[in-house]
């Protein structure tokens, strides 16, 4: 009987010693990150958490964003907006995406999910850029572009460095503005959400008059 109890104690000790390893294994499975990526993410989180409360404020999260130009450099290049402002926009987009309970703070679990879904995923970084691009012109931050904000956004198509510069398929700006509202403003309120704008931002909306007329027929 004594020997049996001893075996049980040894068995319990065995599992106790493996608790940390099992916790880490479960964490890796849940996050989809490798051990190295998790370690890198944890270091970035701890370094940014200057007050040591185990959560990141918007200012603390910005420290991480600043060190990852893949999240804001494309915005700067495509819009000409100054670097600091692009970093602020990218931080706001990241905060919105990661802050699952809307308390204005990012926990380690929320940060890890953000790291897994954005920092380590080039495809997700493209969507992140598109949301940042939308946010850059959402001046009142209401999640919608009104007619004036949309018109300012469309200036991007006519800038000297635009990929559409000199493209004969690009209609005059007022015509493009009308097209966007007709094609994308489904509820007719004169405003476009990011979801509504996605065909334009992603290049899926045809700017070719002939193509649109053919589709209408």
XYZ file of N, CA, C and O in Angstrom:
868
model
N 0.838 -1.201 0.000
C 0.000 0.000 0.000
C 0.871 1.247 0.000
O 0.647 2.181 -0.738
N 1.893 1.205 0.859
C 2.826 2.325 0.914
C 3.518 2.506 -0.423
O 3.733 3.612 -0.888
N 3.903 1.381 -1.044
C 4.574 1.451 -2.344
C 3.644 2.046 -3.392
O 4.056 2.830 -4.246
N 2.356 1.695 -3.330
C 1.390 2.220 -4.295
C 1.265 3.735 -4.153
O 1.204 4.471 -5.135
N 1.199 4.216 -2.911
C 1.097 5.659 -2.664
C 2.319 6.392 -3.189
O 2.233 7.478 -3.745
N 3.476 5.769 -3.021
C 4.716 6.359 -3.496
C 4.685 6.496 -5.006
O 5.106 7.506 -5.563
N 4.147 5.467 -5.660
C 4.065 5.504 -7.119
C 3.141 6.630 -7.574
O 3.418 7.316 -8.547
N 2.027 6.807 -6.834
C 1.093 7.866 -7.188
C 1.748 9.232 -7.035
O 1.622 10.108 -7.875
N 2.518 9.395 -5.933
C 3.194 10.674 -5.724
C 4.187 10.949 -6.845
O 4.300 12.064 -7.350
N 4.921 9.922 -7.220
C 5.879 10.087 -8.309
C 5.151 10.438 -9.601
O 5.592 11.274 -10.381
N 3.992 9.811 -9.816
C 3.213 10.067 -11.016
C 2.745 11.524 -11.034
O 2.834 12.218 -12.046
N 2.288 12.001 -9.861
C 1.825 13.386 -9.768
C 2.977 14.360 -9.993
O 2.819 15.375 -10.671
N 4.125 14.053 -9.432
C 5.299 14.908 -9.623
C 5.699 14.966 -11.082
O 6.075 16.004 -11.596
N 5.569 13.845 -11.750
C 5.933 13.772 -13.162
C 5.097 14.749 -13.983
O 5.601 15.522 -14.782
N 3.762 14.733 -13.729
C 2.904 15.652 -14.468
C 3.126 17.090 -14.041
O 3.018 18.008 -14.834
N 3.426 17.302 -12.785
C 3.687 18.654 -12.315
C 4.875 19.273 -13.014
O 4.880 20.444 -13.379
N 5.904 18.484 -13.245
C 7.110 18.995 -13.904
C 6.836 19.358 -15.350
O 7.529 20.179 -15.942
N 5.820 18.743 -15.942
C 5.529 18.997 -17.347
C 4.461 20.072 -17.570
O 4.087 20.351 -18.694
N 3.956 20.663 -16.501
C 2.871 21.637 -16.647
C 3.249 22.784 -17.572
O 2.481 23.169 -18.450
N 4.436 23.350 -17.357
C 4.858 24.483 -18.176
C 4.987 24.091 -19.637
O 4.585 24.836 -20.536
N 5.561 22.922 -19.881
C 5.740 22.455 -21.257
C 4.396 22.238 -21.932
O 4.204 22.576 -23.103
N 3.455 21.656 -21.181
C 2.131 21.410 -21.753
C 1.394 22.715 -22.017
O 0.702 22.855 -23.024
N 1.536 23.652 -21.100
C 0.903 24.959 -21.285
C 1.451 25.640 -22.534
O 0.706 26.229 -23.317
N 2.766 25.563 -22.721
C 3.397 26.156 -23.889
C 2.922 25.463 -25.154
O 2.610 26.114 -26.156
N 2.825 24.135 -25.125
C 2.371 23.379 -26.290
C 0.947 23.774 -26.661
O 0.623 23.974 -27.833
N 0.079 23.899 -25.650
C -1.300 24.297 -25.894
C -1.364 25.707 -26.454
O -2.134 26.007 -27.372
N -0.519 26.581 -25.919
C -0.482 27.967 -26.393
C -0.078 28.020 -27.859
O -0.661 28.760 -28.653
N 0.907 27.224 -28.236
C 1.362 27.209 -29.622
C 0.282 26.678 -30.547
O 0.085 27.180 -31.657
N -0.432 25.644 -30.085
C -1.505 25.072 -30.897
C -2.602 26.102 -31.122
O -3.120 26.238 -32.232
N -2.964 26.842 -30.086
C -4.049 27.815 -30.168
C -3.671 29.009 -31.029
O -4.500 29.567 -31.739
N -2.430 29.437 -30.944
C -2.015 30.644 -31.645
C -1.595 30.387 -33.085
O -1.622 31.283 -33.919
N -1.205 29.161 -33.390
C -0.711 28.862 -34.727
C 0.691 29.385 -34.961
O 1.167 29.414 -36.100
N 1.369 29.806 -33.911
C 2.722 30.328 -34.016
C 3.741 29.265 -33.630
O 3.459 28.411 -32.789
N 4.918 29.352 -34.214
C 6.007 28.477 -33.809
C 6.545 28.962 -32.466
O 6.231 30.067 -32.009
N 7.360 28.138 -31.836
C 7.952 28.522 -30.551
C 8.789 29.787 -30.714
O 8.752 30.691 -29.867
N 9.530 29.878 -31.821
C 10.374 31.053 -32.063
C 9.521 32.303 -32.258
O 9.820 33.377 -31.702
N 8.421 32.185 -33.037
C 7.545 33.334 -33.286
C 6.861 33.785 -32.005
O 6.689 34.988 -31.762
N 6.468 32.817 -31.182
C 5.831 33.152 -29.911
C 6.806 33.898 -29.009
O 6.451 34.887 -28.347
N 8.049 33.447 -28.993
C 9.075 34.105 -28.188
C 9.321 35.526 -28.679
O 9.463 36.462 -27.886
N 9.357 35.692 -30.007
C 9.562 37.017 -30.592
C 8.397 37.946 -30.257
O 8.598 39.117 -29.908
N 7.181 37.410 -30.366
C 5.996 38.199 -30.044
C 5.981 38.584 -28.570
O 5.666 39.725 -28.211
N 6.325 37.638 -27.713
C 6.347 37.904 -26.272
C 7.356 39.001 -25.933
O 7.070 39.892 -25.135
N 8.523 38.966 -26.572
C 9.545 39.987 -26.318
C 9.039 41.357 -26.760
O 9.240 42.360 -26.061
N 8.391 41.398 -27.936
C 7.862 42.673 -28.429
C 6.807 43.217 -27.472
O 6.754 44.424 -27.203
N 5.981 42.324 -26.945
C 4.934 42.727 -26.008
C 5.532 43.272 -24.720
O 5.148 44.350 -24.244
N 6.462 42.542 -24.147
C 7.080 42.938 -22.876
C 7.851 44.244 -23.032
O 7.788 45.131 -22.167
N 8.587 44.381 -24.133
C 9.359 45.604 -24.361
C 8.454 46.835 -24.479
O 8.824 47.936 -24.040
N 7.279 46.631 -25.085
C 6.357 47.760 -25.272
C 5.575 48.091 -24.012
O 5.139 49.229 -23.824
N 5.421 47.109 -23.132
C 4.643 47.280 -21.898
C 5.483 48.022 -20.854
O 5.941 47.451 -19.867
N 5.641 49.303 -21.060
C 6.565 50.084 -20.226
C 6.119 50.224 -18.773
O 6.954 50.377 -17.889
N 4.817 50.185 -18.516
C 4.369 50.297 -17.131
C 4.224 48.939 -16.452
O 3.906 48.854 -15.270
N 4.476 47.873 -17.217
C 4.498 46.536 -16.645
C 3.176 46.029 -16.105
O 3.154 45.145 -15.240
N 2.054 46.535 -16.645
C 0.753 46.094 -16.124
C 0.204 44.878 -16.870
O -0.901 44.413 -16.586
N 0.989 44.372 -17.830
C 0.549 43.180 -18.555
C -0.423 43.468 -19.685
O -0.978 42.545 -20.285
N -0.609 44.747 -19.998
C -1.496 45.154 -21.089
C -0.857 46.315 -21.842
O -0.061 47.057 -21.284
N -1.233 46.446 -23.118
C -0.688 47.536 -23.923
C -1.744 48.590 -24.173
O -2.845 48.284 -24.657
N -1.410 49.827 -23.850
C -2.265 50.950 -24.212
C -2.019 51.254 -25.693
O -1.143 50.660 -26.329
N -2.775 52.201 -26.220
C -2.585 52.579 -27.622
C -1.169 53.103 -27.851
O -0.525 52.759 -28.846
N -0.658 53.928 -26.932
C 0.699 54.472 -27.065
C 1.749 53.365 -26.995
O 2.760 53.413 -27.713
N 1.512 52.382 -26.143
C 2.459 51.273 -26.030
C 2.411 50.385 -27.273
O 3.450 49.932 -27.764
N 1.218 50.150 -27.795
C 1.086 49.353 -29.023
C 1.782 50.055 -30.189
O 2.374 49.395 -31.059
N 1.729 51.375 -30.190
C 2.365 52.138 -31.267
C 3.861 51.845 -31.345
O 4.449 51.844 -32.435
N 4.492 51.586 -30.193
C 5.917 51.274 -30.187
C 6.205 50.020 -31.009
O 7.240 49.927 -31.680
N 5.292 49.068 -30.946
C 5.457 47.841 -31.737
C 5.233 48.147 -33.218
O 6.002 47.715 -34.075
N 4.171 48.902 -33.504
C 3.827 49.224 -34.892
C 4.956 49.982 -35.581
O 5.305 49.710 -36.731
N 5.541 50.925 -34.877
C 6.633 51.738 -35.446
C 7.786 50.855 -35.902
O 8.440 51.135 -36.926
N 8.023 49.771 -35.188
C 9.121 48.866 -35.525
C 8.770 47.886 -36.633
O 9.600 47.051 -37.002
N 7.561 48.009 -37.180
C 7.133 47.108 -38.259
C 6.592 47.932 -39.429
O 5.381 48.041 -39.627
N 7.502 48.492 -40.227
C 7.085 49.343 -41.354
C 6.231 48.623 -42.388
O 5.569 49.290 -43.197
N 6.228 47.296 -42.375
C 5.373 46.584 -43.315
C 3.895 46.888 -43.066
O 3.044 46.609 -43.929
N 3.596 47.483 -41.902
C 2.210 47.802 -41.568
C 1.834 49.253 -41.877
O 0.651 49.599 -41.830
N 2.822 50.098 -42.206
C 2.492 51.495 -42.479
C 3.255 52.120 -43.646
O 2.829 53.155 -44.179
N 4.337 51.510 -44.086
C 5.146 52.118 -45.157
C 4.379 52.231 -46.474
O 4.504 53.232 -47.190
N 3.573 51.224 -46.800
C 2.792 51.277 -48.043
C 1.799 52.435 -48.012
O 1.524 53.060 -49.042
N 1.268 52.713 -46.845
C 0.331 53.835 -46.707
C 1.042 55.147 -46.993
O 0.511 56.018 -47.684
N 2.253 55.275 -46.476
C 3.040 56.494 -46.705
C 3.371 56.661 -48.185
O 3.214 57.750 -48.754
N 3.799 55.575 -48.813
C 4.187 55.624 -50.224
C 3.002 55.964 -51.121
O 3.119 56.748 -52.068
N 1.849 55.379 -50.829
C 0.682 55.540 -51.702
C -0.100 56.829 -51.475
O -0.868 57.233 -52.353
N 0.069 57.444 -50.321
C -0.716 58.649 -50.035
C 0.123 59.900 -49.864
O -0.394 61.013 -50.005
N 1.398 59.741 -49.544
C 2.235 60.898 -49.292
C 2.021 61.478 -47.904
O 2.583 62.530 -47.564
N 1.220 60.795 -47.094
C 0.990 61.244 -45.720
C 2.285 61.052 -44.930
O 2.992 60.072 -45.116
N 2.582 61.992 -44.036
C 3.839 61.933 -43.289
C 3.925 60.661 -42.446
O 2.914 60.093 -42.019
N 5.160 60.232 -42.202
C 5.430 58.965 -41.517
C 4.706 58.838 -40.181
O 4.050 57.822 -39.915
N 4.823 59.855 -39.345
C 4.227 59.784 -38.003
C 2.721 59.571 -38.069
O 2.156 58.799 -37.276
N 2.074 60.246 -39.002
C 0.618 60.103 -39.138
C 0.259 58.694 -39.629
O -0.713 58.101 -39.155
N 1.044 58.166 -40.547
C 0.801 56.801 -41.046
C 0.941 55.790 -39.912
O 0.173 54.816 -39.829
N 1.899 56.013 -39.049
C 2.098 55.116 -37.903
C 0.921 55.200 -36.937
O 0.493 54.189 -36.375
N 0.387 56.399 -36.761
C -0.782 56.576 -35.892
C -1.998 55.858 -36.476
O -2.759 55.205 -35.743
N -2.183 55.983 -37.779
C -3.317 55.324 -38.442
C -3.196 53.816 -38.321
O -4.169 53.121 -37.984
N -2.007 53.292 -38.587
C -1.787 51.849 -38.495
C -2.013 51.352 -37.067
O -2.567 50.264 -36.859
N -1.608 52.149 -36.092
C -1.820 51.768 -34.686
C -3.303 51.710 -34.367
O -3.772 50.783 -33.687
N -4.058 52.678 -34.847
C -5.500 52.704 -34.603
C -6.184 51.502 -35.234
O -7.085 50.894 -34.633
N -5.762 51.138 -36.436
C -6.336 49.965 -37.115
C -6.001 48.692 -36.351
O -6.850 47.820 -36.156
N -4.758 48.602 -35.895
C -4.325 47.429 -35.129
C -5.082 47.331 -33.807
O -5.488 46.239 -33.382
N -5.279 48.464 -33.145
C -6.014 48.488 -31.876
C -7.451 48.011 -32.082
O -7.976 47.197 -31.306
N -8.081 48.508 -33.119
C -9.461 48.106 -33.415
C -9.550 46.614 -33.691
O -10.484 45.934 -33.234
N -8.582 46.107 -34.422
C -8.590 44.687 -34.769
C -8.325 43.796 -33.562
O -8.948 42.733 -33.409
N -7.422 44.219 -32.688
C -6.982 43.350 -31.589
C -7.825 43.469 -30.322
O -7.963 42.496 -29.578
N -8.379 44.647 -30.079
C -9.073 44.900 -28.812
C -10.462 44.269 -28.828
O -11.468 44.937 -29.069
N -10.531 42.987 -28.529
C -11.773 42.226 -28.672
C -12.873 42.643 -27.706
O -14.053 42.483 -27.996
N -12.513 43.207 -26.552
C -13.546 43.618 -25.595
C -13.710 45.134 -25.510
O -14.404 45.646 -24.622
N -13.057 45.844 -26.416
C -13.207 47.308 -26.523
C -12.913 48.060 -25.221
O -13.571 49.052 -24.907
N -11.911 47.600 -24.483
C -11.553 48.305 -23.248
C -10.374 49.250 -23.435
O -9.901 49.874 -22.490
N -9.893 49.361 -24.674
C -8.794 50.275 -24.955
C -7.434 49.750 -24.563
O -6.447 50.490 -24.601
N -7.356 48.466 -24.220
C -6.092 47.845 -23.817
C -5.943 46.491 -24.520
O -6.928 45.806 -24.773
N -4.701 46.124 -24.803
C -4.414 44.869 -25.494
C -3.730 43.905 -24.523
O -2.630 44.179 -24.037
N -4.386 42.793 -24.241
C -3.796 41.766 -23.383
C -2.803 40.944 -24.198
O -2.737 41.066 -25.431
N -2.053 40.088 -23.507
C -1.111 39.224 -24.208
C -1.845 38.323 -25.195
O -1.402 38.136 -26.322
N -2.969 37.760 -24.802
C -3.720 36.890 -25.705
C -4.186 37.646 -26.942
O -4.139 37.123 -28.061
N -4.655 38.871 -26.753
C -5.100 39.684 -27.894
C -3.915 40.042 -28.787
O -4.024 40.023 -30.024
N -2.801 40.372 -28.169
C -1.607 40.720 -28.940
C -1.092 39.519 -29.723
O -0.700 39.640 -30.889
N -1.095 38.377 -29.082
C -0.638 37.152 -29.745
C -1.510 36.843 -30.957
O -1.010 36.441 -32.010
N -2.819 37.030 -30.828
C -3.729 36.804 -31.948
C -3.443 37.791 -33.079
O -3.473 37.424 -34.261
N -3.159 39.046 -32.717
C -2.812 40.057 -33.717
C -1.511 39.692 -34.409
O -1.394 39.805 -35.636
N -0.549 39.254 -33.649
C 0.755 38.859 -34.202
C 0.584 37.698 -35.187
O 1.164 37.702 -36.273
N -0.230 36.741 -34.803
C -0.442 35.561 -35.641
C -1.202 35.892 -36.918
O -0.878 35.391 -37.995
N -2.208 36.768 -36.802
C -3.088 37.041 -37.937
C -2.595 38.141 -38.867
O -2.970 38.178 -40.039
N -1.748 39.036 -38.361
C -1.288 40.156 -39.190
C 0.224 40.186 -39.373
O 0.720 40.174 -40.503
N 0.965 40.205 -38.276
C 2.416 40.351 -38.369
C 3.061 39.208 -39.150
O 4.069 39.406 -39.821
N 2.480 38.016 -39.067
C 3.088 36.843 -39.707
C 2.384 36.422 -40.980
O 2.702 35.388 -41.564
N 1.410 37.206 -41.458
C 0.627 36.812 -42.623
C 0.634 37.904 -43.693
O -0.092 38.891 -43.576
N 1.443 37.755 -44.739
C 1.497 38.769 -45.799
C 0.132 39.079 -46.410
O -0.174 40.238 -46.707
N -0.698 38.059 -46.586
C -2.029 38.281 -47.164
C -2.856 39.170 -46.255
O -3.573 40.073 -46.713
N -2.771 38.940 -44.958
C -3.498 39.760 -43.995
C -2.934 41.174 -43.936
O -3.660 42.128 -43.648
N -1.656 41.319 -44.209
C -1.040 42.640 -44.214
C -1.605 43.495 -45.344
O -1.737 44.710 -45.208
N -1.983 42.857 -46.460
C -2.601 43.591 -47.565
C -3.962 44.120 -47.135
O -4.292 45.288 -47.386
N -4.738 43.288 -46.472
C -6.036 43.736 -45.968
C -5.849 44.828 -44.910
O -6.617 45.795 -44.864
N -4.825 44.668 -44.095
C -4.521 45.675 -43.072
C -4.209 47.009 -43.747
O -4.686 48.061 -43.313
N -3.413 46.978 -44.797
C -3.083 48.192 -45.546
C -4.347 48.834 -46.113
O -4.519 50.057 -46.042
N -5.238 48.018 -46.667
C -6.473 48.547 -47.243
C -7.336 49.231 -46.187
O -7.915 50.293 -46.434
N -7.396 48.649 -44.992
C -8.160 49.267 -43.906
C -7.489 50.557 -43.440
O -8.169 51.536 -43.108
N -6.164 50.542 -43.402
C -5.433 51.748 -43.024
C -5.650 52.847 -44.062
O -5.808 54.026 -43.716
N -5.672 52.464 -45.334
C -5.897 53.416 -46.415
C -7.278 54.046 -46.280
O -7.437 55.266 -46.412
N -8.262 53.235 -45.995
C -9.624 53.744 -45.778
C -9.645 54.700 -44.582
O -10.192 55.803 -44.651
N -9.031 54.276 -43.494
C -9.038 55.074 -42.264
C -8.341 56.418 -42.445
O -8.688 57.399 -41.780
N -7.363 56.458 -43.339
C -6.612 57.694 -43.568
C -7.509 58.812 -44.087
O -7.206 60.002 -43.903
N -8.624 58.443 -44.711
C -9.523 59.453 -45.285
C -10.844 59.563 -44.525
O -11.692 60.378 -44.875
N -10.989 58.744 -43.497
C -12.165 58.823 -42.633
C -11.891 59.865 -41.547
O -11.588 59.542 -40.407
N -12.007 61.120 -41.927
C -11.550 62.223 -41.067
C -12.274 62.309 -39.733
O -11.675 62.691 -38.720
N -13.556 61.972 -39.707
C -14.297 62.062 -38.448
C -14.310 60.744 -37.689
O -14.882 60.651 -36.602
N -13.676 59.708 -38.260
C -13.547 58.436 -37.566
C -14.846 57.701 -37.309
O -14.927 56.879 -36.384
N -15.862 57.930 -38.139
C -17.147 57.269 -37.924
C -17.286 55.954 -38.690
O -18.347 55.328 -38.685
N -16.202 55.542 -39.366
C -16.242 54.278 -40.091
C -16.897 54.370 -41.456
O -17.143 53.337 -42.102
N -17.150 55.597 -41.912
C -17.787 55.826 -43.209
C -17.089 56.969 -43.936
O -16.585 57.900 -43.304
N -17.076 56.891 -45.263
C -16.600 58.022 -46.059
C -17.812 58.703 -46.669
O -18.572 58.074 -47.418
N -18.011 59.986 -46.327
C -19.094 60.722 -46.963
C -18.619 61.197 -48.334
O -17.490 60.897 -48.752
N -19.449 61.925 -49.030
C -19.122 62.327 -50.396
C -17.826 63.138 -50.454
O -16.996 62.933 -51.342
N -17.653 64.056 -49.502
C -16.446 64.887 -49.485
C -15.196 64.053 -49.202
O -14.159 64.232 -49.860
N -15.289 63.146 -48.224
C -14.150 62.282 -47.894
C -13.830 61.348 -49.049
O -12.648 61.088 -49.345
N -14.860 60.841 -49.696
C -14.660 59.963 -50.857
C -13.971 60.713 -51.986
O -13.060 60.179 -52.642
N -14.386 61.949 -52.210
C -13.771 62.754 -53.268
C -12.281 62.964 -52.995
O -11.452 62.887 -53.919
N -11.937 63.193 -51.728
C -10.528 63.351 -51.363
C -9.777 62.045 -51.578
O -8.643 62.037 -52.072
N -10.403 60.937 -51.217
C -9.794 59.622 -51.427
C -9.512 59.394 -52.912
O -8.445 58.883 -53.283
N -10.447 59.761 -53.762
C -10.301 59.509 -55.200
C -9.175 60.322 -55.826
O -8.706 59.985 -56.921
N -8.717 61.370 -55.138
C -7.572 62.130 -55.647
C -6.353 61.224 -55.839
O -5.483 61.517 -56.671
N -6.287 60.139 -55.070
C -5.166 59.205 -55.183
C -5.035 58.646 -56.597
O -3.934 58.360 -57.072
N -6.168 58.479 -57.270
C -6.162 57.902 -58.613
C -5.575 58.869 -59.645
O -5.169 58.445 -60.727
N -5.535 60.138 -59.303
C -5.140 61.150 -60.280
C -3.795 61.796 -59.955
O -3.356 62.708 -60.663
N -3.155 61.327 -58.906
C -1.833 61.850 -58.560
C -0.812 61.437 -59.613
O -0.972 60.423 -60.307
N 0.262 62.196 -59.685
C 1.302 61.954 -60.686
C 1.886 60.551 -60.580
O 2.147 59.900 -61.597
N 2.087 60.052 -59.359
C 2.693 58.738 -59.190
C 1.712 57.586 -59.174
O 2.097 56.436 -58.950
N 0.438 57.878 -59.417
C -0.576 56.831 -59.385
C -0.378 55.826 -60.512
O 0.081 56.182 -61.609
N -0.744 54.580 -60.258
C -0.641 53.555 -61.305
C -1.641 53.834 -62.427
O -1.533 53.268 -63.516
N -2.619 54.710 -62.164
C -3.617 55.050 -63.182
C -3.245 56.299 -63.969
O -3.973 56.689 -64.876
N -2.121 56.932 -63.594
C -1.715 58.165 -64.274
C -1.577 57.919 -65.781
O -0.844 57.030 -66.212
N -2.325 58.697 -66.571
C -2.257 58.561 -68.021
C -3.085 57.419 -68.582
O -3.124 57.226 -69.803
N -3.747 56.655 -67.721
C -4.566 55.526 -68.177
C -5.866 56.070 -68.771
O -6.655 56.718 -68.079
N -6.097 55.790 -70.054
C -7.267 56.323 -70.751
C -8.576 55.740 -70.224
O -9.652 56.286 -70.472
N -8.477 54.619 -69.508
C -9.695 54.004 -68.970
C -10.219 54.747 -67.757
O -11.376 54.566 -67.363
N -9.385 55.579 -67.151
C -9.790 56.303 -65.953
C -10.654 57.500 -66.341
O -10.202 58.395 -67.043
N -11.908 57.517 -65.905
C -12.797 58.631 -66.264
C -12.451 59.875 -65.461
O -11.685 59.820 -64.494
N -13.016 61.012 -65.834
C -12.817 62.228 -65.031
C -13.269 61.982 -63.593
O -14.143 61.148 -63.333
N -12.686 62.732 -62.663
C -12.931 62.458 -61.239
C -14.415 62.523 -60.876
O -14.916 61.668 -60.134
N -15.135 63.530 -61.351
C -16.550 63.654 -61.003
C -17.341 62.449 -61.503
O -18.277 61.988 -60.850
N -16.946 61.940 -62.659
C -17.619 60.755 -63.199
C -17.296 59.521 -62.350
O -18.171 58.684 -62.100
N -16.046 59.425 -61.891
C -15.659 58.298 -61.036
C -16.372 58.378 -59.692
O -16.814 57.355 -59.148
N -16.512 59.581 -59.156
C -17.219 59.772 -57.894
C -18.671 59.312 -58.037
O -19.202 58.589 -57.166
N -19.300 59.693 -59.123
C -20.681 59.281 -59.377
C -20.783 57.777 -59.517
O -21.700 57.141 -58.980
N -19.817 57.196 -60.234
C -19.794 55.745 -60.433
C -19.696 55.006 -59.096
O -20.429 54.038 -58.853
N -18.800 55.476 -58.232
C -18.605 54.821 -56.932
C -19.877 54.844 -56.100
O -20.248 53.835 -55.485
N -20.550 55.981 -56.098
C -21.775 56.090 -55.311
C -22.890 55.232 -55.911
O -23.666 54.607 -55.179
N -22.948 55.179 -57.233
C -23.989 54.374 -57.891
C -23.747 52.877 -57.691
O -24.684 52.110 -57.444
N -22.486 52.465 -57.800
C -22.158 51.041 -57.752
C -21.984 50.500 -56.328
O -22.278 49.329 -56.071
N -21.510 51.346 -55.413
C -21.108 50.853 -54.096
C -22.028 51.270 -52.950
O -22.048 50.610 -51.912
N -22.750 52.357 -53.132
C -23.624 52.844 -52.054
C -24.966 52.125 -52.116
O -25.950 52.635 -52.653
N -25.012 50.928 -51.539
C -26.182 50.065 -51.656
C -27.416 50.608 -50.948
O -28.544 50.369 -51.382
N -27.223 51.317 -49.834
C -28.393 51.802 -49.095
C -28.747 53.254 -49.424
O -29.695 53.816 -48.867
N -27.984 53.853 -50.326
C -28.314 55.185 -50.813
C -28.195 56.305 -49.812
O -28.826 57.361 -49.968
N -27.343 56.124 -48.781
C -27.204 57.181 -47.772
C -26.075 58.164 -48.084
O -25.809 59.090 -47.319
N -25.405 57.953 -49.220
C -24.341 58.868 -49.612
C -23.030 58.639 -48.897
O -22.102 59.444 -49.030
N -22.929 57.539 -48.164
C -21.702 57.212 -47.434
C -21.281 55.777 -47.741
O -22.132 54.914 -48.028
N -19.985 55.520 -47.666
C -19.454 54.185 -47.955
C -18.639 53.669 -46.775
O -17.765 54.358 -46.264
N -18.950 52.447 -46.355
C -18.162 51.775 -45.322
C -16.948 51.123 -45.968
O -16.832 51.089 -47.207
N -16.060 50.571 -45.139
C -14.906 49.865 -45.695
C -15.352 48.684 -46.538
O -14.814 48.442 -47.626
N -16.351 47.961 -46.073
C -16.852 46.796 -46.825
C -17.398 47.240 -48.176
O -17.153 46.593 -49.204
N -18.113 48.355 -48.192
C -18.657 48.877 -49.450
C -17.548 49.317 -50.392
O -17.642 49.161 -51.612
N -16.480 49.866 -49.820
C -15.367 50.390 -50.614
C -14.414 49.311 -51.103
O -13.579 49.557 -51.975
N -14.510 48.119 -50.546
C -13.536 47.068 -50.839
C -13.335 46.810 -52.336
O -12.191 46.665 -52.788
N -14.406 46.767 -53.159
C -14.184 46.550 -54.600
C -13.309 47.628 -55.245
O -12.511 47.330 -56.142
N -13.450 48.868 -54.782
C -12.640 49.956 -55.322
C -11.207 49.867 -54.825
O -10.246 49.971 -55.600
N -11.044 49.658 -53.519
C -9.710 49.621 -52.918
C -8.902 48.436 -53.434
O -7.696 48.544 -53.660
N -9.575 47.315 -53.641
C -8.882 46.098 -54.077
C -8.701 46.023 -55.588
O -8.045 45.111 -56.097
N -9.305 46.973 -56.321
C -9.159 46.982 -57.775
C -10.176 46.128 -58.506
O -10.044 45.890 -59.714
N -11.199 45.668 -57.819
C -12.208 44.806 -58.454
C -13.274 45.602 -59.204
O -13.975 45.064 -60.045
N -13.408 46.887 -58.875
C -14.401 47.721 -59.539
C -13.866 48.179 -60.883
O -12.798 48.780 -60.967
N -14.607 47.901 -61.935
C -14.167 48.276 -63.275
C -14.290 49.780 -63.472
O -15.329 50.378 -63.195
N -13.214 50.384 -63.948
C -13.213 51.817 -64.240
C -13.379 52.074 -65.727
O -13.366 53.215 -66.180
N -13.544 51.011 -66.473
C -13.637 51.077 -67.927
C -15.089 51.241 -68.350
O -15.935 50.401 -68.065
N -15.400 52.326 -69.044
C -16.767 52.584 -69.472
C -17.323 51.461 -70.336
O -18.458 51.034 -70.168
N -16.517 50.975 -71.269
C -16.959 49.915 -72.178
C -17.306 48.651 -71.392
O -18.304 47.989 -71.677
N -16.488 48.333 -70.403
C -16.726 47.128 -69.613
C -18.014 47.251 -68.827
O -18.789 46.297 -68.719
N -18.279 48.426 -68.282
C -19.491 48.616 -67.496
C -20.725 48.566 -68.381
O -21.739 47.991 -68.013
N -20.622 49.153 -69.558
C -21.767 49.148 -70.474
C -22.063 47.735 -70.941
O -23.215 47.325 -71.040
N -21.007 46.960 -71.201
C -21.192 45.582 -71.646
C -21.839 44.751 -70.544
O -22.708 43.912 -70.794
N -21.420 44.991 -69.295
C -21.967 44.249 -68.173
C -23.442 44.604 -67.972
O -24.262 43.767 -67.619
N -23.789 45.881 -68.210
C -25.158 46.331 -68.037
C -26.087 45.700 -69.069
O -27.253 45.417 -68.800
N -25.541 45.432 -70.266
C -26.339 44.812 -71.330
C -26.527 43.325 -71.031
O -27.524 42.753 -71.350
